[in-house]
């Protein structure tokens, strides 16, 4: 039997999901002991759903979707949550002396043996995706646990309340841990806790869109907020001013960093937690979704020894990720890189990072001034907010440093006018700027349920206006792995403006915005909307997503 079974890699190549080249590089590069399937997923060559379908064929074990699966909740007492999480399995049903379980890795014989010994049943396996299993465990295991206790709680005295918040087994602690681990499994970027008049709404931002996860009764608000404040070392007696903090936790053997911000509203404090996944692999510049031409231009900009490179876009458009990817690319022992950030999001080895703290007078501008005495080659400023910071940054770039920073503007061209509006002399802007990258994040079509469709008349018009033709559009039907949205994951679209000599002349003479625009078109700059539409043509996203973030002229 063993001899006839084909290898996973060969099956994937045969079914056309993988090229021989991708298979060989993955086999070469994967770490010792890592499974081939996991290595391919990590590189994004295949989706989990595709892997499972091939495994089903290879092993002859059925695959199952847990989305809306009618679980038998009595079985959850048989398999404790810790075992289920550690071995990535969940019990489905029992028939006679057989227990059916869904597993992410049905070849894990140790786990199957453990389960057989602890439950006394014969184990029958099915395959399900890792995400599916974790989602189901988080959803069904904790649902009743301690929730009734909380729902029924009456307002208590202060001392019992404090005991509750700090006791690891108390329902409120379990609730907060469950909310966080759910957010991580669903790959949410932010968790919003919104107090309203009669209830508390908990929302997750997934792929840039907010959606309500659960609604809690109003009397749980104070406990919930106090617990989060204690975890992030905030003052729990202060309710009138905004506060900021951080939480570092290990969830399911995985380090997670949370930035916490509380804001007093009419109905109590609203808390937003930004989830920074320290294990995420957004530090490779080639994986950011740059168009070939744009990537080439961006690399030329950051490889110059002097000048300012600005990255612009609204909050949550992936500016920091692009900056860190650029720093990673430039990071070597020959250069001294220093950053001033507020707050330091990701710690990068070999880079000196400074945290801004205005209460002690450490602002971006003062930080920058002292950095210049530290003999740096490359400086990164977290954000340019005022005239003082811009002026120091420009001075730094004119004295032979490369300065990278972010600024909040709508597109790359309006950044030039914004700098002049801030009160910086046009000749200084012209002589120091190397280039500007405008960036947005758009949702990616789910690869598991993508199907071809004929473009609508309006879409054909939009493409024609930008001088492109479109014959087919890829859209997601909606499946269990994308929670029926048709989108999974995000991809960036960019607009890269290179400041050449002609543009410098235009900026120095204080000529109009239209002139700048004409020069950009002459230099074949790819505008945000064009980069987005090119990605629609490649089948990565949809026209609606592009128009959500980029305005057609």
Coordinates of C-alpha atoms in Angstrom, one line a residue:
X1 CA 0.0 0.0 0.0
X2 CA 2.7 2.4 1.1
X3 CA 4.6 2.1 -2.3
X4 CA 1.6 3.1 -4.4
X5 CA 0.9 6.4 -2.6
X6 CA 2.1 9.4 -4.5
X7 CA 4.0 12.2 -2.9
X8 CA 2.1 15.3 -2.0
X9 CA 4.4 17.6 -4.1
X10 CA 4.0 15.5 -7.2
X11 CA 0.2 15.5 -6.8
X12 CA 0.1 19.2 -6.4
X13 CA 2.2 19.7 -9.6
X14 CA 0.1 17.2 -11.5
X15 CA -3.1 19.0 -10.6
X16 CA -1.6 22.2 -11.9
X17 CA -1.7 24.1 -8.5
X18 CA 2.0 24.3 -8.3
X19 CA 4.9 24.5 -10.7
X20 CA 7.9 22.2 -10.5
X21 CA 10.1 25.2 -9.9
X22 CA 8.0 26.4 -6.9
X23 CA 8.0 22.9 -5.4
X24 CA 11.8 22.6 -5.7
X25 CA 12.6 26.0 -4.2
X26 CA 10.2 25.3 -1.3
X27 CA 11.8 21.9 -0.6
X28 CA 15.2 23.6 -0.6
X29 CA 14.2 26.5 1.6
X30 CA 11.9 24.9 4.1
X31 CA 13.2 24.6 7.7
X32 CA 14.1 21.2 9.2
X33 CA 11.1 19.2 10.2
X34 CA 8.6 21.6 8.7
X35 CA 5.9 19.8 6.7
X36 CA 5.8 20.5 2.9
X37 CA 2.1 21.5 3.1
X38 CA 2.8 24.1 5.8
X39 CA 5.8 25.5 3.9
X40 CA 3.7 25.9 0.7
X41 CA 1.0 27.7 2.7
X42 CA 3.4 30.0 4.3
X43 CA 4.7 31.1 0.9
X44 CA 1.2 31.6 -0.4
X45 CA 1.6 29.2 -3.4
X46 CA -1.6 27.3 -2.5
X47 CA -4.6 27.8 -0.2
X48 CA -5.5 25.5 2.7
X49 CA -8.6 24.4 0.8
X50 CA -6.6 23.3 -2.2
X51 CA -4.1 21.5 0.1
X52 CA -6.9 19.6 1.8
X53 CA -8.6 18.5 -1.5
X54 CA -5.2 17.0 -2.6
X55 CA -4.7 15.4 0.8
X56 CA -8.2 13.9 0.6
X57 CA -7.2 12.3 -2.7
X58 CA -3.8 11.2 -1.5
X59 CA -4.9 9.7 1.9
X60 CA -8.4 8.6 1.0
X61 CA -9.7 10.5 4.0
X62 CA -12.8 12.7 3.5
X63 CA -12.6 16.4 4.0
X64 CA -15.3 18.4 5.8
X65 CA -16.3 22.0 6.1
X66 CA -17.1 23.1 9.7
X67 CA -18.9 26.2 8.6
X68 CA -22.4 25.9 10.2
X69 CA -21.7 22.2 11.1
X70 CA -24.3 20.8 13.5
X71 CA -21.9 19.9 16.4
X72 CA -22.9 17.6 19.2
X73 CA -21.9 19.8 22.1
X74 CA -22.0 16.8 24.6
X75 CA -18.9 15.5 22.9
X76 CA -16.9 18.5 24.0
X77 CA -16.8 17.1 27.5
X78 CA -15.0 14.0 26.1
X79 CA -12.2 16.0 24.4
X80 CA -10.8 18.9 26.6
X81 CA -10.2 22.2 25.0
X82 CA -6.4 22.1 25.6
X83 CA -6.1 18.8 23.8
X84 CA -8.3 20.0 20.9
X85 CA -6.2 23.2 20.5
X86 CA -2.8 21.5 20.9
X87 CA -3.6 18.8 18.4
X88 CA -5.9 20.9 16.1
X89 CA -8.9 18.6 16.2
X90 CA -12.5 18.8 17.1
X91 CA -15.1 16.0 17.8
X92 CA -17.9 15.8 15.2
X93 CA -20.2 12.9 16.2
X94 CA -20.2 9.4 17.7
X95 CA -21.7 6.2 16.3
X96 CA -21.6 3.1 18.4
X97 CA -18.0 2.8 19.6
X98 CA -16.7 5.1 16.9
X99 CA -15.8 8.8 17.5
X100 CA -15.6 10.9 14.4
X101 CA -13.1 13.8 14.6
X102 CA -12.0 16.5 12.2
X103 CA -8.2 17.1 12.2
X104 CA -5.8 19.5 10.5
X105 CA -3.3 16.6 10.2
X106 CA -5.0 13.2 10.0
X107 CA -1.5 11.6 9.9
X108 CA -0.7 12.6 13.5
X109 CA -0.9 9.1 14.9
X110 CA 0.3 10.2 18.4
X111 CA -2.7 12.5 18.7
X112 CA -5.1 9.8 17.5
X113 CA -3.6 7.2 20.0
X114 CA -3.9 9.7 22.8
X115 CA -7.5 10.4 22.0
X116 CA -8.3 6.6 21.7
X117 CA -6.8 6.0 25.1
X118 CA -8.4 9.0 26.8
X119 CA -11.9 8.4 25.4
X120 CA -12.1 4.7 24.9
X121 CA -13.6 5.1 21.4
X122 CA -12.2 4.0 18.0
X123 CA -11.2 7.2 16.2
X124 CA -12.3 7.9 12.7
X125 CA -10.7 11.0 11.1
X126 CA -11.7 13.6 8.5
X127 CA -9.6 16.5 7.3
X128 CA -10.6 20.2 7.9
X129 CA -8.5 23.4 7.5
X130 CA -6.6 24.6 10.5
X131 CA -8.5 27.9 10.5
X132 CA -11.8 26.1 10.4
X133 CA -10.9 24.0 13.4
X134 CA -9.6 26.9 15.5
X135 CA -12.6 29.0 14.6
X136 CA -14.9 26.1 15.7
X137 CA -13.0 25.5 18.9
X138 CA -13.2 29.2 19.9
X139 CA -16.8 29.5 18.9
X140 CA -18.3 26.3 20.5
X141 CA -16.0 25.4 23.4
X142 CA -16.3 28.7 25.4
X143 CA -19.8 29.6 24.4
X144 CA -21.5 28.5 27.6
X145 CA -18.5 28.4 29.9
X146 CA -19.0 31.0 32.5
X147 CA -21.2 33.1 30.4
X148 CA -24.3 32.4 32.4
X149 CA -22.4 33.4 35.5
X150 CA -21.6 36.7 33.9
X151 CA -25.0 37.4 32.5
X152 CA -26.5 36.8 35.9
X153 CA -24.1 38.9 37.9
X154 CA -25.4 41.7 39.9
X155 CA -23.4 44.8 40.6
X156 CA -20.9 43.9 43.3
X157 CA -18.9 45.8 45.8
X158 CA -15.5 47.1 44.8
X159 CA -13.4 44.4 46.5
X160 CA -15.2 41.4 45.0
X161 CA -15.0 43.2 41.6
X162 CA -11.2 43.5 41.9
X163 CA -10.9 39.8 42.8
X164 CA -12.9 39.0 39.7
X165 CA -10.8 41.0 37.4
X166 CA -7.5 39.5 38.5
X167 CA -8.5 35.9 39.1
X168 CA -7.4 33.9 36.0
X169 CA -10.4 31.6 36.2
X170 CA -13.1 34.2 36.6
X171 CA -15.6 34.5 33.8
X172 CA -14.6 38.0 32.8
X173 CA -10.9 37.0 32.4
X174 CA -12.0 34.1 30.3
X175 CA -14.3 36.3 28.2
X176 CA -11.5 38.8 27.4
X177 CA -9.0 36.0 26.5
X178 CA -11.7 34.4 24.3
X179 CA -12.4 37.7 22.5
X180 CA -8.6 38.2 21.8
X181 CA -8.0 34.6 20.6
X182 CA -11.1 34.8 18.4
X183 CA -9.7 38.0 16.9
X184 CA -6.4 36.4 16.2
X185 CA -8.0 33.3 14.6
X186 CA -10.2 35.5 12.3
X187 CA -7.0 37.6 11.5
X188 CA -8.6 40.8 12.7
X189 CA -6.5 43.9 12.7
X190 CA -8.5 45.8 15.4
X191 CA -11.0 44.9 18.2
X192 CA -13.5 47.7 19.0
X193 CA -15.4 47.7 22.2
X194 CA -18.2 50.2 21.8
X195 CA -20.3 51.2 24.8
X196 CA -23.9 52.1 23.8
X197 CA -26.9 53.3 25.8
X198 CA -28.3 49.8 26.6
X199 CA -25.5 47.4 25.4
X200 CA -21.8 46.9 24.6
X201 CA -21.0 46.0 21.0
X202 CA -17.8 44.2 20.2
X203 CA -16.7 44.6 16.6
X204 CA -13.7 43.2 14.7
X205 CA -12.0 44.8 11.7
X206 CA -11.3 42.0 9.3
X207 CA -9.6 42.8 6.0
X208 CA -10.3 46.5 6.6
X209 CA -14.1 46.1 7.1
X210 CA -15.7 46.3 10.6
X211 CA -18.2 43.7 11.5
X212 CA -20.1 43.0 14.8
X213 CA -18.9 39.9 16.6
X214 CA -21.1 39.9 19.6
X215 CA -23.4 42.1 21.8
X216 CA -23.0 42.1 25.6
X217 CA -25.4 43.4 28.2
X218 CA -24.6 46.9 29.6
X219 CA -23.8 45.7 33.1
X220 CA -20.7 43.8 31.9
X221 CA -19.2 47.0 30.5
X222 CA -17.3 48.2 33.6
X223 CA -15.8 44.8 34.4
X224 CA -14.8 44.2 30.8
X225 CA -13.1 47.7 30.5
X226 CA -11.5 47.4 33.9
X227 CA -10.0 44.0 32.9
X228 CA -8.5 45.3 29.7
X229 CA -7.1 48.4 31.5
X230 CA -5.4 46.2 34.0
X231 CA -3.9 44.1 31.3
X232 CA -2.5 47.1 29.5
X233 CA -1.3 48.9 32.7
X234 CA -3.7 51.8 32.4
X235 CA -5.2 53.8 35.3
X236 CA -8.5 52.1 36.1
X237 CA -9.7 55.0 38.3
X238 CA -9.4 57.5 35.4
X239 CA -12.4 57.7 33.1
X240 CA -12.3 61.3 31.9
X241 CA -9.1 61.4 29.7
X242 CA -7.9 59.2 26.8
X243 CA -5.2 56.7 27.7
X244 CA -2.8 54.5 25.7
X245 CA -1.2 51.3 26.6
X246 CA 0.1 48.0 25.3
X247 CA -0.5 44.3 26.1
X248 CA 1.9 41.5 25.3
X249 CA 0.3 38.1 25.5
X250 CA 0.9 34.6 24.3
X251 CA -2.2 33.2 22.7
X252 CA -2.2 29.5 21.6
X253 CA 1.6 29.4 21.8
X254 CA 1.9 32.5 19.6
X255 CA 3.2 36.0 20.8
X256 CA 0.8 38.8 20.1
X257 CA 1.3 42.5 20.8
X258 CA -1.7 44.7 21.3
X259 CA -1.8 48.5 21.2
X260 CA -4.7 49.7 23.4
X261 CA -6.4 53.1 23.3
X262 CA -9.3 54.2 25.5
X263 CA -11.4 57.2 24.8
X264 CA -14.2 58.6 27.0
X265 CA -17.5 58.7 25.2
X266 CA -21.0 59.7 26.4
X267 CA -21.9 56.1 27.3
X268 CA -18.5 55.1 28.9
X269 CA -15.1 54.4 27.6
X270 CA -14.6 53.1 24.1
X271 CA -11.6 50.8 23.7
X272 CA -9.8 49.9 20.5
X273 CA -7.1 47.3 20.5
X274 CA -4.8 47.2 17.4
X275 CA -3.4 43.7 17.0
X276 CA 0.2 43.5 15.9
X277 CA 1.0 39.9 15.0
X278 CA 4.7 39.6 15.7
X279 CA 4.9 36.4 13.6
X280 CA 3.6 38.1 10.4
X281 CA 5.9 38.0 7.4
X282 CA 5.4 41.4 6.0
X283 CA 9.1 42.3 6.1
X284 CA 9.9 41.2 2.5
X285 CA 9.6 44.0 0.1
X286 CA 8.8 41.6 -2.8
X287 CA 5.7 40.4 -1.0
X288 CA 4.0 43.7 -0.7
X289 CA 2.2 43.5 -4.0
X290 CA 4.2 46.2 -5.9
X291 CA 3.8 46.3 -9.6
X292 CA 7.2 45.5 -11.4
X293 CA 7.7 49.1 -12.6
X294 CA 6.7 50.6 -9.2
X295 CA 9.0 48.2 -7.4
X296 CA 11.9 49.1 -9.6
X297 CA 11.2 52.9 -9.0
X298 CA 10.8 52.4 -5.2
X299 CA 14.0 50.4 -4.9
X300 CA 16.0 53.1 -6.8
X301 CA 14.6 55.7 -4.4
X302 CA 15.6 53.9 -1.2
X303 CA 19.0 52.9 -2.5
X304 CA 20.0 56.5 -2.9
X305 CA 22.4 57.6 -0.1
X306 CA 20.5 60.9 0.5
X307 CA 17.0 62.4 0.1
X308 CA 13.6 62.0 1.6
X309 CA 11.2 59.2 0.7
X310 CA 7.7 59.7 2.0
X311 CA 4.9 57.1 2.2
X312 CA 1.4 58.4 2.4
X313 CA -2.1 57.1 3.0
X314 CA -4.8 57.1 5.6
X315 CA -4.5 55.1 8.9
X316 CA -4.5 51.4 8.4
X317 CA -3.2 51.5 4.8
X318 CA -0.1 49.5 5.6
X319 CA 2.4 52.4 5.5
X320 CA 4.3 51.1 8.5
X321 CA 4.6 47.6 6.9
X322 CA 6.1 49.2 3.7
X323 CA 8.5 51.3 5.8
X324 CA 9.7 48.3 7.8
X325 CA 10.1 46.2 4.6
X326 CA 12.3 49.0 3.2
X327 CA 14.3 49.1 6.5
X328 CA 14.7 45.4 6.4
X329 CA 16.0 45.6 2.8
X330 CA 18.5 48.3 3.8
X331 CA 19.5 46.8 7.1
X332 CA 23.1 45.6 7.1
X333 CA 26.1 46.0 9.3
X334 CA 27.7 48.7 7.1
X335 CA 24.9 51.2 7.8
X336 CA 23.7 52.8 11.0
X337 CA 19.9 53.0 11.0
X338 CA 18.0 55.0 13.7
X339 CA 14.2 55.4 13.9
X340 CA 12.0 57.7 15.9
X341 CA 8.5 56.2 16.3
X342 CA 5.3 56.7 18.2
X343 CA 4.9 53.9 19.3
X344 CA 7.6 51.4 18.2
X345 CA 5.4 48.8 16.5
X346 CA 7.7 46.1 15.5
X347 CA 11.2 45.6 17.0
X348 CA 13.8 45.0 14.2
X349 CA 17.1 43.5 15.0
X350 CA 20.1 45.7 14.2
X351 CA 18.0 48.9 14.1
X352 CA 18.1 51.5 16.9
X353 CA 14.6 52.4 17.6
X354 CA 13.5 55.4 19.8
X355 CA 10.1 55.8 21.4
X356 CA 8.5 59.3 21.3
X357 CA 7.1 60.4 24.7
X358 CA 5.9 64.0 24.6
X359 CA 5.4 64.2 28.5
X360 CA 9.1 64.3 29.0
X361 CA 9.7 66.5 26.0
X362 CA 10.8 63.7 23.6
X363 CA 9.0 64.7 20.4
X364 CA 9.7 63.7 16.8
X365 CA 11.7 67.0 16.3
X366 CA 13.9 66.7 19.4
X367 CA 14.5 63.0 18.8
X368 CA 15.5 63.8 15.2
X369 CA 17.9 66.6 16.4
X370 CA 19.7 64.3 18.8
X371 CA 19.8 61.5 16.2
X372 CA 21.9 63.7 13.9
X373 CA 24.7 63.6 16.5
X374 CA 24.7 59.8 16.4
X375 CA 26.3 59.5 13.0
X376 CA 23.4 57.8 11.2
X377 CA 23.2 56.8 7.5
X378 CA 19.5 56.1 7.4
X379 CA 16.8 57.8 9.6
X380 CA 13.2 56.7 9.8
X381 CA 10.7 59.2 11.3
X382 CA 7.4 57.5 12.3
X383 CA 5.3 60.4 11.1
X384 CA 5.6 64.0 9.9
X385 CA 3.0 66.0 11.7
X386 CA 4.3 69.5 12.0
X387 CA 6.5 72.1 10.4
X388 CA 9.3 71.6 12.9
X389 CA 9.7 67.9 12.2
X390 CA 9.6 68.5 8.4
X391 CA 12.4 71.1 8.7
X392 CA 14.7 68.9 10.7
X393 CA 14.0 66.0 8.3
X394 CA 14.8 68.2 5.3
X395 CA 18.0 69.4 7.0
X396 CA 19.0 65.8 7.7
X397 CA 18.5 64.8 4.1
X398 CA 20.4 67.8 2.8
X399 CA 23.4 66.9 5.0
X400 CA 23.8 63.5 3.5
X401 CA 21.3 61.2 5.1
X402 CA 18.5 59.0 3.7
X403 CA 15.2 59.9 5.5
X404 CA 12.2 57.6 5.4
X405 CA 8.8 58.8 6.8
X406 CA 5.0 58.8 6.5
X407 CA 2.6 61.6 6.1
X408 CA -1.2 61.8 5.9
X409 CA -2.3 63.0 2.5
X410 CA -4.7 61.6 -0.2
X411 CA -2.3 60.9 -3.0
X412 CA 1.4 61.4 -4.0
X413 CA 1.0 64.7 -5.8
X414 CA -1.0 66.5 -3.1
X415 CA 1.9 65.6 -0.7
X416 CA 4.1 68.2 -2.4
X417 CA 1.5 71.0 -1.9
X418 CA 0.9 69.8 1.7
X419 CA 4.6 70.3 2.5
X420 CA 4.6 73.8 1.0
X421 CA 1.3 74.6 3.0
X422 CA 3.1 73.5 6.2
X423 CA 5.3 76.5 5.6
X424 CA 8.4 74.8 4.2
X425 CA 10.3 76.8 1.5
X426 CA 9.5 75.3 -2.0
X427 CA 13.3 75.2 -2.8
X428 CA 13.9 73.1 0.3
X429 CA 11.1 70.7 -0.7
X430 CA 12.5 70.5 -4.3
X431 CA 16.1 69.8 -3.3
X432 CA 15.4 67.2 -0.6
X433 CA 12.5 65.1 -1.9
X434 CA 13.5 61.9 -3.8
X435 CA 10.0 60.4 -4.2
X436 CA 6.6 59.7 -2.7
X437 CA 4.7 56.5 -2.5
X438 CA 0.9 56.6 -2.0
X439 CA -0.6 53.4 -0.8
X440 CA -4.0 51.8 0.0
X441 CA -5.0 48.3 1.1
X442 CA -7.8 46.5 -0.8
X443 CA -9.4 43.1 -0.1
X444 CA -8.2 40.2 -2.2
X445 CA -10.7 37.8 -3.9
X446 CA -10.9 34.5 -1.9
X447 CA -8.9 31.9 -3.9
X448 CA -11.1 29.1 -2.8
X449 CA -14.4 30.3 -4.3
X450 CA -13.2 32.6 -7.1
X451 CA -15.1 32.3 -10.4
X452 CA -15.0 34.2 -13.7
X453 CA -17.7 36.6 -14.6
X454 CA -18.5 38.9 -17.4
X455 CA -17.8 42.6 -16.6
X456 CA -20.8 44.9 -16.3
X457 CA -21.2 47.8 -18.8
X458 CA -20.2 50.3 -16.1
X459 CA -17.0 48.4 -15.4
X460 CA -16.1 48.3 -19.1
X461 CA -16.6 52.1 -19.2
X462 CA -14.3 52.6 -16.1
X463 CA -11.6 50.6 -17.7
X464 CA -12.0 52.3 -21.1
X465 CA -11.6 55.7 -19.4
X466 CA -8.2 54.7 -18.1
X467 CA -7.3 53.2 -21.6
X468 CA -7.6 49.5 -20.7
X469 CA -9.7 46.6 -21.9
X470 CA -11.4 44.1 -19.7
X471 CA -12.9 40.8 -20.8
X472 CA -13.4 38.9 -17.6
X473 CA -13.6 39.7 -13.9
X474 CA -12.9 37.3 -11.0
X475 CA -15.3 37.4 -8.1
X476 CA -15.7 35.3 -5.0
X477 CA -18.9 33.4 -4.6
X478 CA -18.5 33.2 -0.8
X479 CA -17.4 30.0 1.0
X480 CA -16.6 28.8 4.5
X481 CA -13.0 29.9 4.4
X482 CA -13.9 33.6 3.7
X483 CA -17.0 33.6 6.0
X484 CA -19.2 34.1 2.9
X485 CA -17.7 37.5 2.0
X486 CA -15.9 36.4 -1.2
X487 CA -12.7 38.1 0.0
X488 CA -9.8 36.8 2.0
X489 CA -6.6 38.7 2.8
X490 CA -5.5 42.1 1.5
X491 CA -3.2 43.4 -1.1
X492 CA -1.7 46.8 -1.5
X493 CA -2.0 49.2 -4.5
X494 CA 0.6 51.9 -5.0
X495 CA 1.3 55.1 -6.8
X496 CA 5.0 55.9 -7.0
X497 CA 6.0 59.5 -7.8
X498 CA 9.7 60.0 -8.7
X499 CA 10.8 63.6 -8.3
X500 CA 13.0 64.3 -11.3
X501 CA 14.8 67.5 -12.4
X502 CA 11.8 68.9 -14.3
X503 CA 9.5 68.4 -11.3
X504 CA 12.1 70.1 -9.0
X505 CA 12.0 73.1 -11.3
X506 CA 8.2 73.2 -11.2
X507 CA 8.1 73.0 -7.4
X508 CA 10.8 75.7 -7.0
X509 CA 8.9 78.1 -9.3
X510 CA 5.8 77.5 -7.2
X511 CA 3.9 76.5 -10.4
X512 CA 0.4 75.0 -10.2
X513 CA -0.7 71.5 -9.2
X514 CA -1.9 70.8 -12.8
X515 CA 1.6 71.3 -14.1
X516 CA 3.0 68.7 -11.7
X517 CA 0.2 66.3 -12.8
X518 CA 1.1 66.7 -16.4
X519 CA 4.7 65.9 -15.7
X520 CA 3.7 62.8 -13.7
X521 CA 1.6 61.6 -16.7
X522 CA 4.5 62.3 -19.0
X523 CA 6.8 60.2 -16.8
X524 CA 4.3 57.3 -17.1
X525 CA 3.4 57.3 -13.4
X526 CA 0.9 54.6 -12.5
X527 CA -1.9 56.3 -10.6
X528 CA -3.6 54.5 -7.6
X529 CA -6.7 53.7 -9.7
X530 CA -4.6 52.3 -12.6
X531 CA -2.6 50.0 -10.3
X532 CA -5.9 48.9 -8.8
X533 CA -7.5 48.2 -12.2
X534 CA -4.4 46.3 -13.3
X535 CA -4.8 44.1 -10.2
X536 CA -8.5 43.5 -11.2
X537 CA -7.2 42.4 -14.6
X538 CA -4.9 39.9 -12.9
X539 CA -7.9 38.5 -11.0
X540 CA -6.6 39.6 -7.6
X541 CA -9.4 41.9 -6.6
X542 CA -12.7 43.5 -7.8
X543 CA -13.6 46.8 -9.3
X544 CA -15.8 47.7 -6.3
X545 CA -12.8 47.3 -3.9
X546 CA -10.6 49.6 -6.0
X547 CA -13.3 52.3 -6.2
X548 CA -13.8 52.1 -2.5
X549 CA -10.3 53.5 -1.9
X550 CA -9.3 55.3 -5.1
X551 CA -11.3 58.0 -6.8
X552 CA -11.6 57.9 -10.6
X553 CA -10.9 61.4 -12.0

